[in-house]
Tab-separated table of N, CA and C in Angstrom:
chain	number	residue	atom	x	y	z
A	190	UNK	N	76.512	159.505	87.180
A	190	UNK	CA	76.799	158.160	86.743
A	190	UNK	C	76.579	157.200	87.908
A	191	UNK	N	75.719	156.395	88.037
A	191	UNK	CA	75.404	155.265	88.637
A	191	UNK	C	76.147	154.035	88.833
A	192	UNK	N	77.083	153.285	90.154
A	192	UNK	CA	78.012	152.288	90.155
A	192	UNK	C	76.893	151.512	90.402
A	193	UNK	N	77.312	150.451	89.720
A	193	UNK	CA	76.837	148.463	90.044
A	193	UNK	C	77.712	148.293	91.241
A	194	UNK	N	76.664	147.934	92.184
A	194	UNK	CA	77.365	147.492	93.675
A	194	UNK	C	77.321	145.952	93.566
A	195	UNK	N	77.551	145.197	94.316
A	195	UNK	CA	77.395	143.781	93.905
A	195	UNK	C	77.602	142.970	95.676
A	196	UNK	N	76.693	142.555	96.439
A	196	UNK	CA	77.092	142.432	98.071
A	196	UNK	C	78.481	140.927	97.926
A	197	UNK	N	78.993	141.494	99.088
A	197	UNK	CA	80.061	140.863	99.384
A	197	UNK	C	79.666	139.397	100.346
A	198	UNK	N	80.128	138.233	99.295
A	198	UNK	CA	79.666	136.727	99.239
A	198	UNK	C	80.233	136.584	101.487
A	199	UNK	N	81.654	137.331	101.739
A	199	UNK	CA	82.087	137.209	103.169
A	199	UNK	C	83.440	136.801	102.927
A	200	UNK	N	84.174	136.540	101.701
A	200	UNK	CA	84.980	136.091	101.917
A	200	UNK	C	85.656	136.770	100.444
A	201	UNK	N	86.097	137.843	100.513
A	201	UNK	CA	86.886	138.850	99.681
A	201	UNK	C	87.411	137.863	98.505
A	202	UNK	N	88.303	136.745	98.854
A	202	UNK	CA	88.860	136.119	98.098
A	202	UNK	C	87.806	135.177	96.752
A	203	UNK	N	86.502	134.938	97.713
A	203	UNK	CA	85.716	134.250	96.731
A	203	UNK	C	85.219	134.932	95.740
A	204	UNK	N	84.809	136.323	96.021
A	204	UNK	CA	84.601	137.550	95.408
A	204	UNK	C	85.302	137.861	94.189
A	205	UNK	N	86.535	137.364	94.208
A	205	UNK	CA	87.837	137.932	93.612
A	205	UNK	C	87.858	136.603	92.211
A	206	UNK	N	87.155	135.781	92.831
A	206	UNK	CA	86.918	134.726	91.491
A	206	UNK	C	87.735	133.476	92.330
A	207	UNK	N	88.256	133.955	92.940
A	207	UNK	CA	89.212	132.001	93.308
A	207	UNK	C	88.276	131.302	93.180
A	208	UNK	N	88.736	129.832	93.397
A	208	UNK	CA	88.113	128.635	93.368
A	208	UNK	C	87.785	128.458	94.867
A	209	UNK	N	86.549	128.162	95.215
A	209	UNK	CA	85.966	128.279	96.475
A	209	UNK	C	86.945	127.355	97.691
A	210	UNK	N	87.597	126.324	97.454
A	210	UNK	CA	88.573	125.615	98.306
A	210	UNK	C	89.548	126.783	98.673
A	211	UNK	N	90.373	127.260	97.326
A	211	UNK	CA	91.772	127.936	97.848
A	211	UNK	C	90.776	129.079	98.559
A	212	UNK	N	89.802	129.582	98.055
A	212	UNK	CA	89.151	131.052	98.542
A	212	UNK	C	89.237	130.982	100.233
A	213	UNK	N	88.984	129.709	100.498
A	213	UNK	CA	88.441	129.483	102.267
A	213	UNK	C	90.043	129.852	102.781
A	214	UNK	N	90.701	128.715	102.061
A	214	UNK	CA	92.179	128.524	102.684
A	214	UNK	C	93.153	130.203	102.911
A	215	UNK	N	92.756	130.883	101.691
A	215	UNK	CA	93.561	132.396	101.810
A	215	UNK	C	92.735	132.888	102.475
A	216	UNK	N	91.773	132.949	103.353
A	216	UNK	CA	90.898	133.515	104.142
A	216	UNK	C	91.304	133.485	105.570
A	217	UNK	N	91.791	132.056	105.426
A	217	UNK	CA	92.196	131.760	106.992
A	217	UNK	C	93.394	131.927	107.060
A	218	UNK	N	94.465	132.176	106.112
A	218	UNK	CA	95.096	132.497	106.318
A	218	UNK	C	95.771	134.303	106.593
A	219	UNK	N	94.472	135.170	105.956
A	219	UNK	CA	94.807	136.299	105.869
A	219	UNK	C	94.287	136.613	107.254
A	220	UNK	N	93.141	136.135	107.851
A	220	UNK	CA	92.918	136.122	109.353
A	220	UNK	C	93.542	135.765	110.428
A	221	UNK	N	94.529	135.111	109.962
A	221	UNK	CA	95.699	134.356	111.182
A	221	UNK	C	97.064	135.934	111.077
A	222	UNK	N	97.221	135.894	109.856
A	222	UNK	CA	98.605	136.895	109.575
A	222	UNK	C	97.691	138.334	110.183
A	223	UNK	N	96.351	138.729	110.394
A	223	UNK	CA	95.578	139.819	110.547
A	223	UNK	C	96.186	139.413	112.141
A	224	UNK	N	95.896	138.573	112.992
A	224	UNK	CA	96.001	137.807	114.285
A	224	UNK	C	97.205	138.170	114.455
A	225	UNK	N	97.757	138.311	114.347
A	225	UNK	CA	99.244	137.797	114.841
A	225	UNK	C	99.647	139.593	114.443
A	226	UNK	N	99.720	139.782	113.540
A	226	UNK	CA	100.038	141.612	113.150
A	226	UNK	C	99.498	142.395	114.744
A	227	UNK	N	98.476	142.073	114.483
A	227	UNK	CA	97.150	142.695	116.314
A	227	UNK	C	98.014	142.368	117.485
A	228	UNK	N	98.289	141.123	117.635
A	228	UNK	CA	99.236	140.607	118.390
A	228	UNK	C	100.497	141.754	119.051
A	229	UNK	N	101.291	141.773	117.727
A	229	UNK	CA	102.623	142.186	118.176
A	229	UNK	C	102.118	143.899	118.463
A	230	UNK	N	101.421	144.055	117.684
A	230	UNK	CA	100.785	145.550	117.863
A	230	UNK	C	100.682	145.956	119.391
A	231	UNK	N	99.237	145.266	119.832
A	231	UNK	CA	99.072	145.584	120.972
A	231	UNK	C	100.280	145.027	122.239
A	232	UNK	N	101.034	144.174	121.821
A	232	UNK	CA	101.911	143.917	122.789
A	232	UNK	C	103.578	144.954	122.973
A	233	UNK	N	103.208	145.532	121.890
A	233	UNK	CA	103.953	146.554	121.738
A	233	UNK	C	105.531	146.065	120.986
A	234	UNK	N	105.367	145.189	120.605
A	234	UNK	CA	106.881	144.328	120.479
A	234	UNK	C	107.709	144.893	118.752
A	235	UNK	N	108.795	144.982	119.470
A	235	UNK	CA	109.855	145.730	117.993
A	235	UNK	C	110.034	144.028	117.349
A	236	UNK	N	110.122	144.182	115.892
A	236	UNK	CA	110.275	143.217	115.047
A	236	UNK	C	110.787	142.010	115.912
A	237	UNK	N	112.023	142.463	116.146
A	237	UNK	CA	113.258	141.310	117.663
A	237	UNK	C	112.748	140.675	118.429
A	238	UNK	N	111.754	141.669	119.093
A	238	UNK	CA	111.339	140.899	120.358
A	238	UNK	C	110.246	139.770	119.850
A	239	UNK	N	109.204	140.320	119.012
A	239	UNK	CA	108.125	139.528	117.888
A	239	UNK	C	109.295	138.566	117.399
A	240	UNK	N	110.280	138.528	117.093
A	240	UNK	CA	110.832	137.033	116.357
A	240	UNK	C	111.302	136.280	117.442
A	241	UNK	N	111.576	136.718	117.950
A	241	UNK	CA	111.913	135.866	119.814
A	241	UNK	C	111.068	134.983	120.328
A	242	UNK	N	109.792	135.546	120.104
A	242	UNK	CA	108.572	134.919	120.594
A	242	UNK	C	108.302	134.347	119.815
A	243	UNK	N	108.243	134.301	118.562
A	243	UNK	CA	107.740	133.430	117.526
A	243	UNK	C	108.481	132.503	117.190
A	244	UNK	N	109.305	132.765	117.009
A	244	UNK	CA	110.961	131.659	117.051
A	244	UNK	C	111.442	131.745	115.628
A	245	UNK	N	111.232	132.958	114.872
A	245	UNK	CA	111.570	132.958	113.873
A	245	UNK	C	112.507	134.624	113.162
A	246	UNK	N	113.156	134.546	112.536
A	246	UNK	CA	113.844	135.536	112.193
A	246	UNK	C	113.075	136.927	111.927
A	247	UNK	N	113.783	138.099	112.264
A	247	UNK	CA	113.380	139.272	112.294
A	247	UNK	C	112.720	139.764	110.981
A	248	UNK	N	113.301	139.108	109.562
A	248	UNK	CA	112.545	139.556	108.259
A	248	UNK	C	111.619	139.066	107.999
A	249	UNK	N	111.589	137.975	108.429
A	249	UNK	CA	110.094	137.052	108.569
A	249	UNK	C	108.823	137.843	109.167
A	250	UNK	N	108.956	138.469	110.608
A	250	UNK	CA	108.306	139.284	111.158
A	250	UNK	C	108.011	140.606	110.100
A	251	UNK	N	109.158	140.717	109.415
A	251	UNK	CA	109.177	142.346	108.777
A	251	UNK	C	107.905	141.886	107.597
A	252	UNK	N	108.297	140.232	107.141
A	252	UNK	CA	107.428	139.811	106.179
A	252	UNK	C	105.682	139.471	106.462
A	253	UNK	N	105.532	139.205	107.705
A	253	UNK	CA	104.597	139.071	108.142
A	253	UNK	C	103.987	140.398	108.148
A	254	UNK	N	104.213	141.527	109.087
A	254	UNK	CA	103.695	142.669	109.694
A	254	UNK	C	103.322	143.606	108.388
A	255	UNK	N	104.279	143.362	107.073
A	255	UNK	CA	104.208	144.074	105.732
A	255	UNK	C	103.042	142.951	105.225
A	256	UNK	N	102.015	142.273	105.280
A	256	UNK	CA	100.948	141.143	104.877
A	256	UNK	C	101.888	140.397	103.562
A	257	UNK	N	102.657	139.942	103.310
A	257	UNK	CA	103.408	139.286	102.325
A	257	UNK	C	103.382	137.658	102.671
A	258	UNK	N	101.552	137.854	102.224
A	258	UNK	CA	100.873	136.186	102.572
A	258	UNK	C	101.414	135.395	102.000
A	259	UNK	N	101.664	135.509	100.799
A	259	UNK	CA	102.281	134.515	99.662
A	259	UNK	C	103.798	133.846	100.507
A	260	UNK	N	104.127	134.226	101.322
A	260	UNK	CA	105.516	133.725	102.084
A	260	UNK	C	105.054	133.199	103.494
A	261	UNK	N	103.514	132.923	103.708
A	261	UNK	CA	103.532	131.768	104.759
A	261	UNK	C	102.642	130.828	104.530
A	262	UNK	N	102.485	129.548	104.421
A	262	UNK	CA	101.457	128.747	104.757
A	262	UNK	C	100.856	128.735	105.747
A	263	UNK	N	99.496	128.157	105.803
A	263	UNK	CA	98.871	127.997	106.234
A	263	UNK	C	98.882	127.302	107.819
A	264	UNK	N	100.073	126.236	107.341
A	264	UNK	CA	100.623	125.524	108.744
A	264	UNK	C	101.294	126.638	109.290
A	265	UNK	N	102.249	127.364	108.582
A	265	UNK	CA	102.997	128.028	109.306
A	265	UNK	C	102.278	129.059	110.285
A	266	UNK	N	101.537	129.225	109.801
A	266	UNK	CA	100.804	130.504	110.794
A	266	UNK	C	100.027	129.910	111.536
A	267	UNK	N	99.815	128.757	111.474
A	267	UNK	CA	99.075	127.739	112.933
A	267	UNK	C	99.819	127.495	114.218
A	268	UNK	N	101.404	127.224	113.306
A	268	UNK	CA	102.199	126.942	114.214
A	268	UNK	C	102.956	128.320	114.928
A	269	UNK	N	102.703	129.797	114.512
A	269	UNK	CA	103.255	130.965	114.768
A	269	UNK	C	102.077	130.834	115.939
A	270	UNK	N	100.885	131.311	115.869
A	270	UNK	CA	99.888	131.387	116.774
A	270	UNK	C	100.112	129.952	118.299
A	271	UNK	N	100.312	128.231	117.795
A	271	UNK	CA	100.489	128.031	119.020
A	271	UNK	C	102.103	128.403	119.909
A	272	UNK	N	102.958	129.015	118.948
A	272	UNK	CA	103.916	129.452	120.281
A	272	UNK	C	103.895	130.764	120.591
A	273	UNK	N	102.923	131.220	120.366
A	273	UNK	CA	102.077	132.191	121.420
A	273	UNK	C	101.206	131.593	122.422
A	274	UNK	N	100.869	130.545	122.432
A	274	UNK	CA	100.109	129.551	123.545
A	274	UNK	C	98.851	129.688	123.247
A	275	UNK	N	98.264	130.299	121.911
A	275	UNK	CA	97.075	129.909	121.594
A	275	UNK	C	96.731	129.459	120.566
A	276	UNK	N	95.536	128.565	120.824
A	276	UNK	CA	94.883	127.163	120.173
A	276	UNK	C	93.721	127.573	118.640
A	277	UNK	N	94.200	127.282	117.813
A	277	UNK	CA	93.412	127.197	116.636
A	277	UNK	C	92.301	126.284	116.384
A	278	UNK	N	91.042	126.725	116.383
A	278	UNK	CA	89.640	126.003	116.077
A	278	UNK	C	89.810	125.907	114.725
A	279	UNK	N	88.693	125.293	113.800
A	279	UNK	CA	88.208	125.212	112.825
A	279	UNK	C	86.638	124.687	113.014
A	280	UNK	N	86.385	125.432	112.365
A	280	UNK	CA	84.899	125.372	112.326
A	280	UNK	C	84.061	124.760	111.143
A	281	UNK	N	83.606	124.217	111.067
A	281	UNK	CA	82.224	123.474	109.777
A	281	UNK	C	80.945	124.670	109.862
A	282	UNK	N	80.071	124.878	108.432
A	282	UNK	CA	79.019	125.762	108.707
A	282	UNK	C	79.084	125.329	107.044
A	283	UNK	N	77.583	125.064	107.051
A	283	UNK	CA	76.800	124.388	106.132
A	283	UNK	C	76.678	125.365	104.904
């Protein structure tokens, strides 16, 4: 039996049918919460120490590190990343 493959547009969510605005927006946001998961990973940090640094409560972290996107905006994870001291681009591409 033969599968229909179908190539991937780059952005899972657009794939998935969203509407190409929200598609971008859950994109960047699943790449920031991907960011920040890597983060505490390689820094080795227990939930505590990750909410310390972030300035936010330990279930939050538990909510983050478990991908439970639907519980951050978009700001919020801009503003998780600069009190880690790093700076969020955005980019244009035609």
């Amino acid at each position: 039996m033969k599968k229909k493959m179908t190539k991937s547009s780059g952005n899972v969510f657009l794939d998935l049918g969203f509407d190409p605005a929200e598609a971008a927006v859950l994109q960047m946001r699943s790449n920031l919460m991907s960011d920040l998961r890597l983060y505490i990973e390689k820094h080795k940090l227990t939930q505590a120490e990750a909410a310390k640094r972030l300035g936010i409560s330990q279930s939050r972290v538990s909510d983050l590190v478990r991908g439970k996107w639907d519980k951050f905006s978009l700001e919020m994870l801009i503003t998780l990343e600069a009190r880690l001291g790093r700076t969020i681009r955005v980019e244009f591409a035609a």
